[in-house]
Amino acid sequence: ETGVTQTPRHLVMGMTNKKSLKCEQHLGHNAMYWYKQSAKKPLELMFVYNFKEQTENNSVPSRFSPECPNSSHLFLHLHTLQPEDSALYLCASSSRDRVSEKLFFGSGTQLSVL
Amino acid sequence: AQSVTQLDSQVPVFEEAPVELRCNYSSSVSVYLFWYVQYPNQGLQLLLKYLSGSTLVKGINGFEAEFNKSQTSFHLRKPSVHISDTAEYFCAVTRSGGGSYIPTFGRGTSLIVHP
């Protein structure tokens, strides 16, 4: 148990669906991240929020829309996805004030786009 | 910017044998170095980290890593592996002097322990 909870654990959706991934942490961290992990590919940073403000958008397509309503919650809204978007989506959090601080990861949401 | 290279995508080894997973980094500034492990169907969790001081760092589950500045390496080792060590291992680097705090990850090395 890392203190970072992601729901749902698995999600299957069609290309025309709209769904949301949720991430929650109560570790007092002020930075939250979305990563995409595809088979045989490096971990891809998607978005970073620092004190609820988006500080990084790593050229992510607009069909992925992040939302950070407060420092404990992070969402990833999905719409009109493509089959190549099927992957494990990982949320992480850390303390922005300490560069040496490790990232705490959730268990991920395994997404399948049909 | 910094980068991380994990040359081995897969390392098969027999149980109780020693193992070394290689990690090389590139950076124009001082860095912090990390090893994370990802067990099947789970997120990543920290194994160990190097910030400063002794170049030999000990982590959880009997793993250790040695920071070699001249060779820009941070290889992970374990003298005797168990079946339960089968997992994906990621090396990561962060700038130590401020600026971007976001770690750069390597591609990962899949450690497969055979009985």
mmCIF file of C-alpha atoms in Angstrom:
data_model
loop_
_atom_site.group_PDB
_atom_site.id
_atom_site.type_symbol
_atom_site.label_atom_id
_atom_site.label_comp_id
_atom_site.label_asym_id
_atom_site.label_seq_id
_atom_site.Cartn_x
_atom_site.Cartn_y
_atom_site.Cartn_z
ATOM 1 C CA GLU A 1 0.000 0.000 0.000
ATOM 2 C CA THR A 2 1.702 3.171 -1.215
ATOM 3 C CA GLY A 3 -0.926 5.689 -0.161
ATOM 4 C CA VAL A 4 -1.910 6.446 -3.759
ATOM 5 C CA THR A 5 -5.214 4.902 -4.846
ATOM 6 C CA GLN A 6 -6.343 4.588 -8.436
ATOM 7 C CA THR A 7 -9.780 3.604 -9.672
ATOM 8 C CA PRO A 8 -10.893 1.713 -11.582
ATOM 9 C CA ARG A 9 -8.202 -0.993 -11.766
ATOM 10 C CA HIS A 10 -9.441 -2.134 -15.175
ATOM 11 C CA LEU A 11 -11.425 -0.316 -17.839
ATOM 12 C CA VAL A 12 -12.669 -1.403 -21.227
ATOM 13 C CA MET A 13 -14.153 1.256 -23.443
ATOM 14 C CA GLY A 14 -15.196 1.815 -27.011
ATOM 15 C CA MET A 15 -13.743 4.574 -29.129
ATOM 16 C CA THR A 16 -16.848 6.718 -28.764
ATOM 17 C CA ASN A 17 -17.156 6.409 -24.999
ATOM 18 C CA LYS A 18 -16.305 8.988 -22.359
ATOM 19 C CA LYS A 19 -14.756 7.773 -19.125
ATOM 20 C CA SER A 20 -12.630 9.111 -16.297
ATOM 21 C CA LEU A 21 -9.734 7.730 -14.301
ATOM 22 C CA LYS A 22 -9.395 8.784 -10.686
ATOM 23 C CA CYS A 23 -6.350 9.130 -8.463
ATOM 24 C CA GLU A 24 -6.334 10.004 -4.775
ATOM 25 C CA GLN A 25 -3.543 10.561 -2.254
ATOM 26 C CA HIS A 26 -3.618 11.668 1.363
ATOM 27 C CA LEU A 27 0.131 11.833 1.860
ATOM 28 C CA GLY A 28 0.262 15.616 1.968
ATOM 29 C CA HIS A 29 2.039 15.745 -1.371
ATOM 30 C CA ASN A 30 1.752 18.788 -3.596
ATOM 31 C CA ALA A 31 2.806 17.315 -6.936
ATOM 32 C CA MET A 32 0.800 14.736 -8.874
ATOM 33 C CA TYR A 33 1.595 13.004 -12.147
ATOM 34 C CA TRP A 34 0.001 10.934 -14.882
ATOM 35 C CA TYR A 35 2.194 8.395 -16.680
ATOM 36 C CA LYS A 36 1.371 6.073 -19.560
ATOM 37 C CA GLN A 37 3.002 2.660 -19.602
ATOM 38 C CA SER A 38 2.682 0.715 -22.845
ATOM 39 C CA ALA A 39 4.135 -2.712 -23.484
ATOM 40 C CA LYS A 40 7.730 -2.593 -24.745
ATOM 41 C CA LYS A 41 7.899 1.206 -24.407
ATOM 42 C CA PRO A 42 9.468 3.526 -21.830
ATOM 43 C CA LEU A 43 7.359 5.102 -19.128
ATOM 44 C CA GLU A 44 5.819 8.217 -20.704
ATOM 45 C CA LEU A 45 5.156 11.295 -18.610
ATOM 46 C CA MET A 46 1.818 12.816 -19.608
ATOM 47 C CA PHE A 47 0.924 15.570 -17.150
ATOM 48 C CA VAL A 48 2.256 17.113 -13.954
ATOM 49 C CA TYR A 49 0.321 19.192 -11.456
ATOM 50 C CA ASN A 50 2.061 21.256 -8.825
ATOM 51 C CA PHE A 51 -0.160 22.788 -6.148
ATOM 52 C CA LYS A 52 -3.172 22.099 -8.420
ATOM 53 C CA GLU A 53 -1.599 23.981 -11.332
ATOM 54 C CA GLN A 54 -0.633 22.093 -14.458
ATOM 55 C CA THR A 55 3.095 22.534 -14.977
ATOM 56 C CA GLU A 56 3.774 19.926 -17.629
ATOM 57 C CA ASN A 57 1.862 18.736 -20.662
ATOM 58 C CA ASN A 58 4.072 16.403 -22.571
ATOM 59 C CA SER A 59 2.467 16.901 -26.010
ATOM 60 C CA VAL A 60 -0.476 14.755 -25.023
ATOM 61 C CA PRO A 61 -3.408 14.570 -27.484
ATOM 62 C CA SER A 62 -6.469 16.544 -26.499
ATOM 63 C CA ARG A 63 -8.552 13.383 -26.186
ATOM 64 C CA PHE A 64 -6.858 13.135 -22.769
ATOM 65 C CA SER A 65 -7.989 15.879 -20.410
ATOM 66 C CA PRO A 66 -6.565 16.116 -16.876
ATOM 67 C CA GLU A 67 -8.258 17.745 -13.920
ATOM 68 C CA CYS A 68 -6.861 18.517 -10.478
ATOM 69 C CA PRO A 69 -9.594 19.972 -8.248
ATOM 70 C CA ASN A 70 -7.403 19.904 -5.142
ATOM 71 C CA SER A 71 -3.975 18.682 -4.124
ATOM 72 C CA SER A 72 -5.324 15.252 -3.104
ATOM 73 C CA HIS A 73 -7.239 14.329 -6.249
ATOM 74 C CA LEU A 74 -6.316 13.957 -9.877
ATOM 75 C CA PHE A 75 -8.515 12.870 -12.753
ATOM 76 C CA LEU A 76 -7.857 11.898 -16.344
ATOM 77 C CA HIS A 77 -10.894 12.365 -18.564
ATOM 78 C CA LEU A 78 -10.948 10.232 -21.686
ATOM 79 C CA HIS A 79 -12.980 10.689 -24.861
ATOM 80 C CA THR A 80 -12.836 9.358 -28.416
ATOM 81 C CA LEU A 81 -9.778 7.289 -27.670
ATOM 82 C CA GLN A 82 -7.919 5.140 -30.178
ATOM 83 C CA PRO A 83 -6.896 1.484 -29.830
ATOM 84 C CA GLU A 84 -3.248 2.579 -29.500
ATOM 85 C CA ASP A 85 -4.218 4.367 -26.278
ATOM 86 C CA SER A 86 -4.625 0.981 -24.620
ATOM 87 C CA ALA A 87 -2.055 0.912 -21.825
ATOM 88 C CA LEU A 88 -1.503 0.985 -18.089
ATOM 89 C CA TYR A 89 -2.092 4.507 -16.760
ATOM 90 C CA LEU A 90 -0.158 5.255 -13.605
ATOM 91 C CA CYS A 91 -0.714 8.073 -11.170
ATOM 92 C CA ALA A 92 2.061 9.228 -8.840
ATOM 93 C CA SER A 93 2.600 11.893 -6.216
ATOM 94 C CA SER A 94 5.573 13.494 -4.501
ATOM 95 C CA SER A 95 6.614 16.387 -2.347
ATOM 96 C CA ARG A 96 7.589 19.217 -4.680
ATOM 97 C CA ASP A 97 9.687 20.852 -2.005
ATOM 98 C CA ARG A 98 12.213 18.043 -1.828
ATOM 99 C CA VAL A 99 13.821 17.134 -5.126
ATOM 100 C CA SER A 100 15.302 14.026 -3.576
ATOM 101 C CA GLU A 101 11.878 12.744 -2.610
ATOM 102 C CA LYS A 102 10.747 9.585 -4.290
ATOM 103 C CA LEU A 103 7.540 9.224 -6.266
ATOM 104 C CA PHE A 104 4.710 7.226 -4.770
ATOM 105 C CA PHE A 105 2.825 5.312 -7.452
ATOM 106 C CA GLY A 106 -0.660 3.898 -7.540
ATOM 107 C CA SER A 107 -1.316 0.412 -8.914
ATOM 108 C CA GLY A 108 -2.568 1.835 -12.179
ATOM 109 C CA THR A 109 -5.618 1.525 -14.382
ATOM 110 C CA GLN A 110 -5.314 -1.030 -17.166
ATOM 111 C CA LEU A 111 -7.178 0.534 -20.082
ATOM 112 C CA SER A 112 -8.332 -1.359 -23.153
ATOM 113 C CA VAL A 113 -9.812 0.590 -26.063
ATOM 114 C CA LEU A 114 -11.854 -1.487 -28.479
ATOM 115 C CA ALA B 1 18.459 17.600 -19.794
ATOM 116 C CA GLN B 2 19.334 14.185 -18.482
ATOM 117 C CA SER B 3 18.819 10.729 -19.929
ATOM 118 C CA VAL B 4 18.939 7.169 -18.637
ATOM 119 C CA THR B 5 19.993 4.051 -20.529
ATOM 120 C CA GLN B 6 19.169 0.550 -19.391
ATOM 121 C CA LEU B 7 20.962 -1.591 -21.920
ATOM 122 C CA ASP B 8 19.341 -4.890 -20.999
ATOM 123 C CA SER B 9 15.649 -5.216 -21.747
ATOM 124 C CA GLN B 10 15.519 -8.672 -20.210
ATOM 125 C CA VAL B 11 17.796 -10.528 -17.782
ATOM 126 C CA PRO B 12 17.073 -14.211 -17.138
ATOM 127 C CA VAL B 13 18.778 -15.800 -14.152
ATOM 128 C CA PHE B 14 18.455 -18.914 -12.021
ATOM 129 C CA GLU B 15 17.293 -18.758 -8.428
ATOM 130 C CA GLU B 16 20.089 -18.125 -5.880
ATOM 131 C CA ALA B 17 22.421 -16.808 -8.588
ATOM 132 C CA PRO B 18 23.811 -13.245 -8.432
ATOM 133 C CA VAL B 19 22.446 -10.586 -10.740
ATOM 134 C CA GLU B 20 23.457 -7.151 -11.993
ATOM 135 C CA LEU B 21 21.101 -4.791 -13.801
ATOM 136 C CA ARG B 22 22.904 -2.030 -15.628
ATOM 137 C CA CYS B 23 22.046 1.654 -15.673
ATOM 138 C CA ASN B 24 23.985 4.490 -17.279
ATOM 139 C CA TYR B 25 22.956 8.121 -17.207
ATOM 140 C CA SER B 26 23.843 11.302 -18.999
ATOM 141 C CA SER B 27 23.636 14.735 -17.375
ATOM 142 C CA SER B 28 25.512 18.025 -17.459
ATOM 143 C CA VAL B 29 24.711 18.670 -13.795
ATOM 144 C CA SER B 30 24.780 16.746 -10.535
ATOM 145 C CA VAL B 31 22.029 14.188 -10.161
ATOM 146 C CA TYR B 32 20.131 12.023 -7.745
ATOM 147 C CA LEU B 33 19.689 8.416 -8.825
ATOM 148 C CA PHE B 34 16.916 5.953 -8.091
ATOM 149 C CA TRP B 35 15.959 2.349 -8.721
ATOM 150 C CA TYR B 36 12.275 1.434 -8.743
ATOM 151 C CA VAL B 37 10.705 -2.025 -8.975
ATOM 152 C CA GLN B 38 7.358 -2.921 -10.501
ATOM 153 C CA TYR B 39 5.823 -6.267 -9.591
ATOM 154 C CA PRO B 40 3.127 -7.696 -11.891
ATOM 155 C CA ASN B 41 -0.135 -5.756 -11.788
ATOM 156 C CA GLN B 42 1.285 -3.110 -9.475
ATOM 157 C CA GLY B 43 2.714 0.394 -9.654
ATOM 158 C CA LEU B 44 6.363 1.257 -9.187
ATOM 159 C CA GLN B 45 7.919 1.364 -5.734
ATOM 160 C CA LEU B 46 11.305 2.639 -4.622
ATOM 161 C CA LEU B 47 14.102 0.107 -4.096
ATOM 162 C CA LEU B 48 16.883 2.523 -3.234
ATOM 163 C CA LYS B 49 18.268 5.962 -4.005
ATOM 164 C CA TYR B 50 21.594 7.749 -4.127
ATOM 165 C CA LEU B 51 21.673 11.374 -3.007
ATOM 166 C CA SER B 52 25.236 11.919 -1.771
ATOM 167 C CA GLY B 53 27.893 10.388 0.460
ATOM 168 C CA SER B 54 28.822 6.725 0.245
ATOM 169 C CA THR B 55 28.695 5.480 -3.319
ATOM 170 C CA LEU B 56 27.364 2.091 -2.231
ATOM 171 C CA VAL B 57 23.686 2.280 -1.432
ATOM 172 C CA LYS B 58 21.672 -0.496 0.168
ATOM 173 C CA GLY B 59 17.968 -0.866 -0.444
ATOM 174 C CA ILE B 60 15.095 -3.144 0.355
ATOM 175 C CA ASN B 61 14.946 -6.888 -0.348
ATOM 176 C CA GLY B 62 18.746 -7.293 -0.310
ATOM 177 C CA PHE B 63 19.422 -5.081 -3.318
ATOM 178 C CA GLU B 64 22.294 -2.626 -3.501
ATOM 179 C CA ALA B 65 23.635 -0.223 -6.106
ATOM 180 C CA GLU B 66 26.916 1.539 -6.644
ATOM 181 C CA PHE B 67 27.236 5.073 -7.969
ATOM 182 C CA ASN B 68 30.226 5.499 -10.267
ATOM 183 C CA LYS B 69 30.594 9.122 -11.303
ATOM 184 C CA SER B 70 33.478 8.575 -13.725
ATOM 185 C CA GLN B 71 31.536 5.922 -15.608
ATOM 186 C CA THR B 72 28.180 7.672 -15.077
ATOM 187 C CA SER B 73 26.692 4.400 -13.931
ATOM 188 C CA PHE B 74 24.388 3.214 -11.173
ATOM 189 C CA HIS B 75 24.195 -0.566 -11.525
ATOM 190 C CA LEU B 76 21.859 -2.594 -9.335
ATOM 191 C CA ARG B 77 23.055 -5.843 -7.784
ATOM 192 C CA LYS B 78 21.830 -8.693 -5.631
ATOM 193 C CA PRO B 79 24.104 -11.567 -4.537
ATOM 194 C CA SER B 80 21.367 -14.209 -4.534
ATOM 195 C CA VAL B 81 17.983 -13.771 -6.197
ATOM 196 C CA HIS B 82 14.645 -15.361 -5.354
ATOM 197 C CA ILE B 83 11.717 -16.277 -7.544
ATOM 198 C CA SER B 84 9.852 -13.369 -5.939
ATOM 199 C CA ASP B 85 12.376 -10.914 -7.409
ATOM 200 C CA THR B 86 10.851 -11.483 -10.844
ATOM 201 C CA ALA B 87 9.711 -7.987 -11.816
ATOM 202 C CA GLU B 88 10.423 -4.951 -13.972
ATOM 203 C CA TYR B 89 13.207 -2.679 -12.706
ATOM 204 C CA PHE B 90 13.501 0.994 -13.614
ATOM 205 C CA CYS B 91 16.445 3.311 -13.158
ATOM 206 C CA ALA B 92 15.643 7.035 -12.809
ATOM 207 C CA VAL B 93 17.558 10.301 -12.468
ATOM 208 C CA THR B 94 16.659 13.762 -11.150
ATOM 209 C CA ARG B 95 18.660 16.979 -11.154
ATOM 210 C CA SER B 96 20.082 17.621 -7.720
ATOM 211 C CA GLY B 97 20.612 21.335 -8.021
ATOM 212 C CA GLY B 98 17.061 22.514 -8.399
ATOM 213 C CA GLY B 99 15.159 23.175 -11.573
ATOM 214 C CA SER B 100 13.012 20.336 -12.830
ATOM 215 C CA TYR B 101 12.165 17.877 -10.084
ATOM 216 C CA ILE B 102 10.548 15.438 -12.481
ATOM 217 C CA PRO B 103 12.525 12.190 -12.771
ATOM 218 C CA THR B 104 13.621 10.771 -16.087
ATOM 219 C CA PHE B 105 13.083 7.006 -16.267
ATOM 220 C CA GLY B 106 14.931 4.359 -18.226
ATOM 221 C CA ARG B 107 13.092 1.855 -20.429
ATOM 222 C CA GLY B 108 13.150 -0.788 -17.730
ATOM 223 C CA THR B 109 14.785 -4.201 -17.372
ATOM 224 C CA SER B 110 12.695 -7.295 -16.935
ATOM 225 C CA LEU B 111 14.327 -9.629 -14.392
ATOM 226 C CA ILE B 112 13.149 -13.204 -14.837
ATOM 227 C CA VAL B 113 14.180 -15.641 -12.114
ATOM 228 C CA HIS B 114 13.947 -19.318 -13.020
ATOM 229 C CA PRO B 115 13.740 -22.126 -10.447
#
